[in-house]
PDB file of C-alpha atoms in Angstrom:
ATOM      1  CA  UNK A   1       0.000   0.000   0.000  1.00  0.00           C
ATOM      2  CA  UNK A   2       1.063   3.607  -0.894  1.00  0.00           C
ATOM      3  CA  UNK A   3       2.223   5.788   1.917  1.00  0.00           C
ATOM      4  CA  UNK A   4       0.024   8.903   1.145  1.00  0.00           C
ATOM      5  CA  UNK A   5       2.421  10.747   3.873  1.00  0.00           C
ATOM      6  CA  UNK A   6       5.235  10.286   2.158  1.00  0.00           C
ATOM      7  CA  UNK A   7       3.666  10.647  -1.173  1.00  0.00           C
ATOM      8  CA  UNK A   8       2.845  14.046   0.095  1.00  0.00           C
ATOM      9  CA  UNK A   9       6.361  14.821   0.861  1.00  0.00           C
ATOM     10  CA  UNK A  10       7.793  13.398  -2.209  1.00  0.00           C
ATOM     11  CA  UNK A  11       4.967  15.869  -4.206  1.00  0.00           C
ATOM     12  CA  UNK A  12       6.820  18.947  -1.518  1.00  0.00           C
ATOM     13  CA  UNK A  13      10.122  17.834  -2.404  1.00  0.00           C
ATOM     14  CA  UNK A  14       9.121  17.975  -6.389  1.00  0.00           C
ATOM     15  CA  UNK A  15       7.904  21.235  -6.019  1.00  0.00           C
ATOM     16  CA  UNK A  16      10.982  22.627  -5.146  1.00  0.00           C
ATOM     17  CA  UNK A  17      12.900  20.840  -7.402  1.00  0.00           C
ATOM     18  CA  UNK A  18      10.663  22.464 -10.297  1.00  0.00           C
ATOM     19  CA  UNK A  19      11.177  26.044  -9.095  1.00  0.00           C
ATOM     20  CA  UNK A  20      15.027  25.356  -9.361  1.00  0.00           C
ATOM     21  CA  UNK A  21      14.534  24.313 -12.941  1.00  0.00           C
ATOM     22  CA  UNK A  22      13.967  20.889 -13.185  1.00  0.00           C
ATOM     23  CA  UNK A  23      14.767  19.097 -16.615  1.00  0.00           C
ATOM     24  CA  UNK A  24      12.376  16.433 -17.595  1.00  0.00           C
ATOM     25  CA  UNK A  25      15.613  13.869 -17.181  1.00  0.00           C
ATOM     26  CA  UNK A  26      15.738  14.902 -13.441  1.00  0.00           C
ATOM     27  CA  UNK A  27      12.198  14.300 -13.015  1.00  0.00           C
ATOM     28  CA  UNK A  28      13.180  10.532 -14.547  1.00  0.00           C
ATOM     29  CA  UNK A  29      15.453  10.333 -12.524  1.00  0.00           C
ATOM     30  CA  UNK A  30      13.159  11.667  -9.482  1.00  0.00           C
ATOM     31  CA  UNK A  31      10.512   9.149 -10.461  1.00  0.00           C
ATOM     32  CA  UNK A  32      12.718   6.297  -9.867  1.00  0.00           C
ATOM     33  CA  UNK A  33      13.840   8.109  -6.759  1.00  0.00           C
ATOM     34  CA  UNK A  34      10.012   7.519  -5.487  1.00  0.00           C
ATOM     35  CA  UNK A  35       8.780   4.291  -7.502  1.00  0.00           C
ATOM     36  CA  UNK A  36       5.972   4.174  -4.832  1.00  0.00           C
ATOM     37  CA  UNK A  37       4.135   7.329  -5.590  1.00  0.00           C
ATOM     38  CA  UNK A  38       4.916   7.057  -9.602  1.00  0.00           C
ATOM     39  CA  UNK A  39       1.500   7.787 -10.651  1.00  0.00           C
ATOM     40  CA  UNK A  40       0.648  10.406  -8.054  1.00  0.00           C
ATOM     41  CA  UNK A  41       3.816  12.135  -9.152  1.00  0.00           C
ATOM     42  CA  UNK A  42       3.342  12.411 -12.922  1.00  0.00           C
ATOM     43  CA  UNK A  43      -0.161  13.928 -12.426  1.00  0.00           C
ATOM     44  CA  UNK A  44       1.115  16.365  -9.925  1.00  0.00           C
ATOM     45  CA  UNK A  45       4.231  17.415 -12.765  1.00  0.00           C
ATOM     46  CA  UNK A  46       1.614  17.707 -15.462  1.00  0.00           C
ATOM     47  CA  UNK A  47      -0.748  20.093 -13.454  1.00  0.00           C
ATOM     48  CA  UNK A  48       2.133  21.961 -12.519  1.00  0.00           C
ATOM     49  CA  UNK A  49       4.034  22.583 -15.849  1.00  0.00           C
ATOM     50  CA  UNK A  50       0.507  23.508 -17.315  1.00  0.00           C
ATOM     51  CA  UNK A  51       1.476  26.717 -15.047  1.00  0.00           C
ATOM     52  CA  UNK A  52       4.000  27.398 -17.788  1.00  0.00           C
ATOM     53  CA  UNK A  53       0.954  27.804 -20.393  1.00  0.00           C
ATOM     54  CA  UNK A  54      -0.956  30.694 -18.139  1.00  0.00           C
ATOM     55  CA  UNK A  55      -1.283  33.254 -20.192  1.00  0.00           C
ATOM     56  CA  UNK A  56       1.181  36.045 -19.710  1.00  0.00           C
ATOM     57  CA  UNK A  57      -0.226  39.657 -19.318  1.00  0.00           C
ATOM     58  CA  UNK A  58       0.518  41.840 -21.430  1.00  0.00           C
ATOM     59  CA  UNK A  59       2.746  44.795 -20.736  1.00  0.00           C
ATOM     60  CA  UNK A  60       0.834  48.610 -21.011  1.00  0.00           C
ATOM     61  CA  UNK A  61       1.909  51.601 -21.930  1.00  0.00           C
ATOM     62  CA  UNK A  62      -0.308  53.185 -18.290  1.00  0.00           C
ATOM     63  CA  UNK A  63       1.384  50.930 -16.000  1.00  0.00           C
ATOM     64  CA  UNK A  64       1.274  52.209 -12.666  1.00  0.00           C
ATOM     65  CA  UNK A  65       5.198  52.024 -11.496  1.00  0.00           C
ATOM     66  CA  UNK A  66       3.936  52.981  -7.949  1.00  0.00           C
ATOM     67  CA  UNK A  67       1.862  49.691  -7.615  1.00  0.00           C
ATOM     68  CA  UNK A  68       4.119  47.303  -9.579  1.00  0.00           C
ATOM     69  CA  UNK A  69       6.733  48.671  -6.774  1.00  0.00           C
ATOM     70  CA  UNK A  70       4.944  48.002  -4.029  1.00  0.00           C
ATOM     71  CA  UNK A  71       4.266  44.403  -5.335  1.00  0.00           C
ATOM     72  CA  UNK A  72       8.010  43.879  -5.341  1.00  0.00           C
ATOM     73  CA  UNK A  73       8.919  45.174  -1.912  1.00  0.00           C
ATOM     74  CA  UNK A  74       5.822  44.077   0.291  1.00  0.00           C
ATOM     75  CA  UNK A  75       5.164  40.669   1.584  1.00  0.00           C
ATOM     76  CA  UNK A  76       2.208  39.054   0.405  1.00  0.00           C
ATOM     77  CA  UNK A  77      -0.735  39.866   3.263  1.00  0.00           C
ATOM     78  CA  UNK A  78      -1.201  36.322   5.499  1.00  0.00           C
ATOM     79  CA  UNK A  79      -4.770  34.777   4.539  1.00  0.00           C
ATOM     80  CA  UNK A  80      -6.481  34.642   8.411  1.00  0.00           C
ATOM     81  CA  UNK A  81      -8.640  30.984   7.195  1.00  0.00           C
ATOM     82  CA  UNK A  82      -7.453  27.935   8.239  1.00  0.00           C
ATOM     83  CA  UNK A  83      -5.376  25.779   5.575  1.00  0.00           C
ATOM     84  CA  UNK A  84      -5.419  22.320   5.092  1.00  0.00           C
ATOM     85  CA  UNK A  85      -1.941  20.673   4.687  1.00  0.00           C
ATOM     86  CA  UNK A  86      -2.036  18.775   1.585  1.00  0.00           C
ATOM     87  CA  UNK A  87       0.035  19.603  -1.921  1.00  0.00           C
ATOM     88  CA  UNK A  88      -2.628  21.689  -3.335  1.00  0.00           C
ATOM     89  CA  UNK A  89      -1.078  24.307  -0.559  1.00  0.00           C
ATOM     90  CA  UNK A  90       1.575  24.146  -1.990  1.00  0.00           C
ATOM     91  CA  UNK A  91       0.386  24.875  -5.863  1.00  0.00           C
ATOM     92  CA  UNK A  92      -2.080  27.853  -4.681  1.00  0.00           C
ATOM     93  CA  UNK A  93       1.198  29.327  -3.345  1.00  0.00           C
ATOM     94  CA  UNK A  94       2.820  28.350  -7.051  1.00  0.00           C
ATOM     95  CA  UNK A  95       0.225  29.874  -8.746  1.00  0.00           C
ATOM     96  CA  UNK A  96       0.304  33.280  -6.666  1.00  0.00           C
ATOM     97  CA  UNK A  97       4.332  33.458  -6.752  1.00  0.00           C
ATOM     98  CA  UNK A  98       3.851  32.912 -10.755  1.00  0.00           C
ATOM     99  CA  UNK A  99       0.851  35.433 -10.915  1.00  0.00           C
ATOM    100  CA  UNK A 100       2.920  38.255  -8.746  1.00  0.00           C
ATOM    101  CA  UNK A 101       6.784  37.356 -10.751  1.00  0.00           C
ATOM    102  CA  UNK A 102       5.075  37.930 -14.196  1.00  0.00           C
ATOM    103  CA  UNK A 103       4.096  41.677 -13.076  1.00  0.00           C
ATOM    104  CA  UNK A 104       7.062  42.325 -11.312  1.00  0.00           C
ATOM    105  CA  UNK A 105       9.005  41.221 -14.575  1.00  0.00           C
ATOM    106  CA  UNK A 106       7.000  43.559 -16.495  1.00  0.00           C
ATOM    107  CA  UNK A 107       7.710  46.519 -14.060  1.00  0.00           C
ATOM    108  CA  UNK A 108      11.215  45.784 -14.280  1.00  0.00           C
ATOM    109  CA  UNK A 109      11.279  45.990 -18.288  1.00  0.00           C
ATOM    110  CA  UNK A 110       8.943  48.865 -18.263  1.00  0.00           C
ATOM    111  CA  UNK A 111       9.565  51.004 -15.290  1.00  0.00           C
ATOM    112  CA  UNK A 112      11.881  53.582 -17.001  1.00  0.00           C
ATOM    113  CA  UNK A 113       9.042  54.555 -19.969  1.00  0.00           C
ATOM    114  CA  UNK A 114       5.749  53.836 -17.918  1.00  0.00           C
ATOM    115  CA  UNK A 115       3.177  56.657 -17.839  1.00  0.00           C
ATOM    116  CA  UNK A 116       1.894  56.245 -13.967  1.00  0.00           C
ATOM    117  CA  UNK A 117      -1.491  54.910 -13.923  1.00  0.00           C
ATOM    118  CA  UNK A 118      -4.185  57.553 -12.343  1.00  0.00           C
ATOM    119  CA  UNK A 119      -6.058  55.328  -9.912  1.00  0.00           C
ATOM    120  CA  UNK A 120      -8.767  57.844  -9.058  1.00  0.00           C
ATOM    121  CA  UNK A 121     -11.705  55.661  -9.748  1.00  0.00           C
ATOM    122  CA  UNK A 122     -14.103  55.383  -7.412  1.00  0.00           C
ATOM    123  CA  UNK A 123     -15.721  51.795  -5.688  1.00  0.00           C
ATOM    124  CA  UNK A 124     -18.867  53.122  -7.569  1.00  0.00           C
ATOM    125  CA  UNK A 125     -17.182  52.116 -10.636  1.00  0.00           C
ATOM    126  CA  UNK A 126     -15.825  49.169 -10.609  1.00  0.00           C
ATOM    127  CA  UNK A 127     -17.509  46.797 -12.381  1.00  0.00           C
ATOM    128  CA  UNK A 128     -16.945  48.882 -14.958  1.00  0.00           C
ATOM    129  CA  UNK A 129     -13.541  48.988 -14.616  1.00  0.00           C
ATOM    130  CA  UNK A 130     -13.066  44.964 -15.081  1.00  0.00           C
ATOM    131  CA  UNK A 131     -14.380  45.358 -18.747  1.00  0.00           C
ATOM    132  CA  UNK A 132     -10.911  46.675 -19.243  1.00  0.00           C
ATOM    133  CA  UNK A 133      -9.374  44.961 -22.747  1.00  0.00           C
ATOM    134  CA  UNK A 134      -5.849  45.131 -20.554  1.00  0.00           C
ATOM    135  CA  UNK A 135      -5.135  42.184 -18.307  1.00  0.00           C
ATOM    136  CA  UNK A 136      -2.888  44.355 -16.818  1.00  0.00           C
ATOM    137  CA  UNK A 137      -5.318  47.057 -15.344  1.00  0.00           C
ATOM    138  CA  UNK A 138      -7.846  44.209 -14.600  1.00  0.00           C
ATOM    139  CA  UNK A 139      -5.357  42.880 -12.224  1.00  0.00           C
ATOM    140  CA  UNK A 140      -4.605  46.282 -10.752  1.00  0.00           C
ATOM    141  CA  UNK A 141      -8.503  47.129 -10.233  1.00  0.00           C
ATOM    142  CA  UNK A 142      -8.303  43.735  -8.363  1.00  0.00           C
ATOM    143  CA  UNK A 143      -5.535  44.165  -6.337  1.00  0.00           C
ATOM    144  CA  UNK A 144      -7.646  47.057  -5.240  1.00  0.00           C
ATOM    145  CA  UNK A 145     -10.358  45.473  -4.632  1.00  0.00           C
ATOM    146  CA  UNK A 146      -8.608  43.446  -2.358  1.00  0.00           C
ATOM    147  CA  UNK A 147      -7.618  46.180  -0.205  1.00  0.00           C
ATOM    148  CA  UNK A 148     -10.661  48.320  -0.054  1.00  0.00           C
ATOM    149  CA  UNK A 149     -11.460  50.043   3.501  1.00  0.00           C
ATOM    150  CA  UNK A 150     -15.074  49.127   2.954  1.00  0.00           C
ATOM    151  CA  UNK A 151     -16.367  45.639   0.991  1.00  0.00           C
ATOM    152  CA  UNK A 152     -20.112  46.492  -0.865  1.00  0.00           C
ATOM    153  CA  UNK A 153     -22.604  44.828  -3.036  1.00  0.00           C
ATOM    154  CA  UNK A 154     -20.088  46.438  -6.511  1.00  0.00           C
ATOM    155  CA  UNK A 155     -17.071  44.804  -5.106  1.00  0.00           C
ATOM    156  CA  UNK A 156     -18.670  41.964  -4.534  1.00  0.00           C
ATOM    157  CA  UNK A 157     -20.387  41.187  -7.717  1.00  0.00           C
ATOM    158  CA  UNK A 158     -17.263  42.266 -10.079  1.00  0.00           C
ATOM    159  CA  UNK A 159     -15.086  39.830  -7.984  1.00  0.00           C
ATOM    160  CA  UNK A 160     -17.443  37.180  -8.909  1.00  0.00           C
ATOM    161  CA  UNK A 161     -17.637  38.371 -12.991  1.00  0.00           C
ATOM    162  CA  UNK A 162     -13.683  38.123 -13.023  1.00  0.00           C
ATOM    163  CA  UNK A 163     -13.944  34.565 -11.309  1.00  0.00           C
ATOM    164  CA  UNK A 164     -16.425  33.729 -13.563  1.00  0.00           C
ATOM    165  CA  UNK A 165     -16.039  35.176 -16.673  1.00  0.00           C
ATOM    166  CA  UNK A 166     -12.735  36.853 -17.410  1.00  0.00           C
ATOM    167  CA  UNK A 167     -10.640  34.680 -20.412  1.00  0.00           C
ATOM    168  CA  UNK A 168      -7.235  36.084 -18.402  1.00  0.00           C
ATOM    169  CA  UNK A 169      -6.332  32.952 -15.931  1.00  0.00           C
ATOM    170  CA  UNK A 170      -3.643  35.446 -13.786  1.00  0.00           C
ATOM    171  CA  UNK A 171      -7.255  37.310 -13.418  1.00  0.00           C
ATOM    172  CA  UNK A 172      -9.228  34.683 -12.200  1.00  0.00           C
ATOM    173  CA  UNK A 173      -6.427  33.537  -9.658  1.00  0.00           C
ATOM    174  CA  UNK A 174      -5.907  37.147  -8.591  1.00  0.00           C
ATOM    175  CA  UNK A 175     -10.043  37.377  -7.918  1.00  0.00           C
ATOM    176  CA  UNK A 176      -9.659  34.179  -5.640  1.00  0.00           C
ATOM    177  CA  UNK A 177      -7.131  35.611  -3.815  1.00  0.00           C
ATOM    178  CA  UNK A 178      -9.456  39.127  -3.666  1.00  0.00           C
ATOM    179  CA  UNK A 179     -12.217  37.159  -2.278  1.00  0.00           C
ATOM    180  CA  UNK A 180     -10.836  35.501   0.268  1.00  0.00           C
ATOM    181  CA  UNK A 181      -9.990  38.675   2.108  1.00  0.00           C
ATOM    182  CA  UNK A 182     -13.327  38.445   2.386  1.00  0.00           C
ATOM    183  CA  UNK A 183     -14.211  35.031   3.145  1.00  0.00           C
ATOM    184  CA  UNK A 184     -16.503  35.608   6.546  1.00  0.00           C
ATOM    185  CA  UNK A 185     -18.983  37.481   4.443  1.00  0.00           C
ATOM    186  CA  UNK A 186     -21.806  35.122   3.067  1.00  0.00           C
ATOM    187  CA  UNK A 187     -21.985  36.562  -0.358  1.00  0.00           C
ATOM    188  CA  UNK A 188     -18.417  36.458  -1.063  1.00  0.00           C
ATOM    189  CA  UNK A 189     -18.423  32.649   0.034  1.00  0.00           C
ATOM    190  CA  UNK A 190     -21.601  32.256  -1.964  1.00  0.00           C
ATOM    191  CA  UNK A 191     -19.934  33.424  -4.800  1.00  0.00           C
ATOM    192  CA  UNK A 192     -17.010  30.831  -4.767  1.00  0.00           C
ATOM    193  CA  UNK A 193     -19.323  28.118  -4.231  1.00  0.00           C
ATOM    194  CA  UNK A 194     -21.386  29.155  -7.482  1.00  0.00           C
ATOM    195  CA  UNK A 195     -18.390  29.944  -9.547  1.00  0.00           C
ATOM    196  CA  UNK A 196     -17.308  25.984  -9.424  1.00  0.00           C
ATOM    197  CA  UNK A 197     -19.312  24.742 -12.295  1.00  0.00           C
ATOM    198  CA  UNK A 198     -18.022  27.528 -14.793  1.00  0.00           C
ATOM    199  CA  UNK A 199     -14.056  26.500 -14.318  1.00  0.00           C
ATOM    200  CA  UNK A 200     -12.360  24.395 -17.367  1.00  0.00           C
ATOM    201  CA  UNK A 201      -8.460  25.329 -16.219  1.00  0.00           C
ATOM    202  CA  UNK A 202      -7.331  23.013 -13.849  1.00  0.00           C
ATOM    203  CA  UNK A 203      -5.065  25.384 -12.039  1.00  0.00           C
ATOM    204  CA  UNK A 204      -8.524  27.096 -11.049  1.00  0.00           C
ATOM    205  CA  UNK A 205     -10.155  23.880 -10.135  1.00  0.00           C
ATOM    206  CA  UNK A 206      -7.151  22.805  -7.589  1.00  0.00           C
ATOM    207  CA  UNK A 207      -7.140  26.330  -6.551  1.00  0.00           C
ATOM    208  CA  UNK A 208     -10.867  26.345  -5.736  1.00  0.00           C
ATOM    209  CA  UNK A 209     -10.490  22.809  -4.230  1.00  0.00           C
ATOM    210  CA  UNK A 210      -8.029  23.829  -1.872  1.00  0.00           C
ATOM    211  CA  UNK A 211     -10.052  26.727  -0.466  1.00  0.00           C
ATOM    212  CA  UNK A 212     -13.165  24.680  -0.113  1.00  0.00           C
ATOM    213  CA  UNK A 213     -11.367  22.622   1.795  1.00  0.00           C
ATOM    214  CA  UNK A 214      -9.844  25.067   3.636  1.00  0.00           C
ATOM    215  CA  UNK A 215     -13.569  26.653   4.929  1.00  0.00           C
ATOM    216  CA  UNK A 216     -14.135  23.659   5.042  1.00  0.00           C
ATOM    217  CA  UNK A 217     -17.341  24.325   3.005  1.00  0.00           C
ATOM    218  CA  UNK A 218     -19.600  21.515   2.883  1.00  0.00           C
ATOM    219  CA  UNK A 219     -22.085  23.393   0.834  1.00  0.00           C
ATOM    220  CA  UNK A 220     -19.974  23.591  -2.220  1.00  0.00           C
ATOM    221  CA  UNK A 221     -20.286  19.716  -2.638  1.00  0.00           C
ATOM    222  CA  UNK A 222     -23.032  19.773  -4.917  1.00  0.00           C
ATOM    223  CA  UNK A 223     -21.279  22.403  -7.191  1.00  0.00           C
ATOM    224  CA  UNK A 224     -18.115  19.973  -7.355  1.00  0.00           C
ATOM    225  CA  UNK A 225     -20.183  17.092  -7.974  1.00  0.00           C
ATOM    226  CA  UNK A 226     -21.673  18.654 -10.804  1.00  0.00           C
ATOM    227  CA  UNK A 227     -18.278  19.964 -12.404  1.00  0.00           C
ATOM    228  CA  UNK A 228     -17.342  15.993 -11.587  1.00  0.00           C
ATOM    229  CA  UNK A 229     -19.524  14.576 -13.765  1.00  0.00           C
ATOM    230  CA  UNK A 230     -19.010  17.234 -17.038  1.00  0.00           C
ATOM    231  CA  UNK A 231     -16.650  17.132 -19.764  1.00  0.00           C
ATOM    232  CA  UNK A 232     -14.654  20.586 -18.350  1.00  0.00           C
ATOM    233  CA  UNK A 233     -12.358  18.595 -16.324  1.00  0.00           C
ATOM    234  CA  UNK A 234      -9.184  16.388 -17.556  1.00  0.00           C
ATOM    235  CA  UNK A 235      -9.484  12.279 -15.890  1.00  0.00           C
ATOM    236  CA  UNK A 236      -5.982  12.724 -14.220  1.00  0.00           C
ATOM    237  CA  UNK A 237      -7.051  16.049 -12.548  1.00  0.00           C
ATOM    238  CA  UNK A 238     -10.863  14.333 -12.081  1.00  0.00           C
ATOM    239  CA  UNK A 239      -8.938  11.408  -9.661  1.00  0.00           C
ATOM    240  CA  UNK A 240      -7.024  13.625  -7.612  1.00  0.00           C
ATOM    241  CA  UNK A 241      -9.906  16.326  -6.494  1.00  0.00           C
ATOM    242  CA  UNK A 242     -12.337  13.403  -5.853  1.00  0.00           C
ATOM    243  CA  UNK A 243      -9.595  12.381  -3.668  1.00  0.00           C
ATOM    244  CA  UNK A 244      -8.397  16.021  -2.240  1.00  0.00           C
ATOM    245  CA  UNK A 245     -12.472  16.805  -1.805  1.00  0.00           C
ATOM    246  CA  UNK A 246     -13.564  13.728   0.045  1.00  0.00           C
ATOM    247  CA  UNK A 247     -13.882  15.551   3.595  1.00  0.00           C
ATOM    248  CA  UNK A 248     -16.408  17.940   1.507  1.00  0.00           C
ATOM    249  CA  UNK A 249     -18.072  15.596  -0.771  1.00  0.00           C
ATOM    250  CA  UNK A 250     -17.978  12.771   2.265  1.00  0.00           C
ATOM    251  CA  UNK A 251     -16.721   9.784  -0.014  1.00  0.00           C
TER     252      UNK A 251
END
């Protein structure tokens, strides 16, 4: 029988082996390494390499210099919620280090000719704002979002159009992240549930898995169930939710 403890470590230890640049002879070489969790391993590798094919925003001649800055410098803020300790920690925490070192590379290129971006739009506005054709000011109105003094009905409901709708996956990411600043208010939990069904990337799946599971939201296991049984999710990816979800969907 598998060790699913040590199968868990040996995903950790991959991890970290892929951020250091991992050739796909060292991850033969890594598989033999941990014969035992072969099959858990490979799935884990594909999901994360399919990081490589986010799309990359794309660089704007308004970038605000001031915000791309301050992405740099500060630490990301702590989420308050409880986490569960399985791998798909780990990838959330992927996906936001990829999300955050594609804008700060852009900054970098583009800090010397950037025209600062004049923020001065009010909460009023925002889901107006998100119809934005730049990915690049969709994830800044986001990041505001995010830190806004006062959450209302507006912030609320263009969180959940980005989650839902936006074709940008760095978007939809970013809105998770958003909306779990805000994850004691019953809409905004409401809205995660809901937004389930619509997701076909599997980075956003395992993303959304791992903060059911982390509100340990119960009431999300019809949504899964239904996303479970369509055509929008890959088998591979399919196996390891049904196993990462079975406190929620109580298999």
């Amino acid at each position: 029988m598998i060790d699913k403890n040590n199968c868990s470590h040996a995903k950790d230890l991959l991890l970290e082996e892929i951020q250091e640049g991992m050739t796909p002879a060292g991850f033969e070489i890594f598989l033999e390494k941990h014969a035992d969790c072969r099959q858990e391993l490979i799935t884990f590798y594909d999901v994360i390499k399919d990081l490589d094919e986010l799309e990359k925003v794309e660089p704007s001649d308004r970038m605000d210099a001031k915000f791309y800055a301050m992405l740099a410098s500060e630490p990301k803020k702590n989420l308050t919620i409880k986490r569960s300790n399985n791998w798909l920690r780990n990838l959330m925490v992927a996906a936001s280090i990829f999300v955050v070192g594609a804008m700060v590379g852009f900054y970098v290129m583009q800090q010397d000719n950037a025209t600062p971006f004049m923020a001065e739009d009010t909460t009023e506005d925002k889901h107006m704002i998100l119809a934005s054709n730049s990915s690049i000011h969709r994830l800044e109105d986001i990041a505001e979002m995010g830190k806004a003094p006062e959450l209302n009905d507006k912030i609320i409901d263009a969180l959940n159009q980005a989650l839902i709708n936006d074709p940008n996956i760095n978007v939809r990411l970013s809105a998770i992240e958003a909306m779990l600043h805000y994850a004691d208010n019953p809409k905004v939990r409401a809205n995660l549930i809901k937004a389930i069904p619509y997701q076909e990337s599997p980075i956003i799946q395992l993303t959304l898995a791992e903060v059911m599971i982390s509100l340990e939201e119960r009431n999300s296991a019809d949504e899964w169930r239904t996303l479970l049984k369509s055509d929008k999710i890959e088998a591979d990816v399919k196996t390891q939710l049904e196993e990462t979800l079975a406190p929620v969907l109580k298999l």
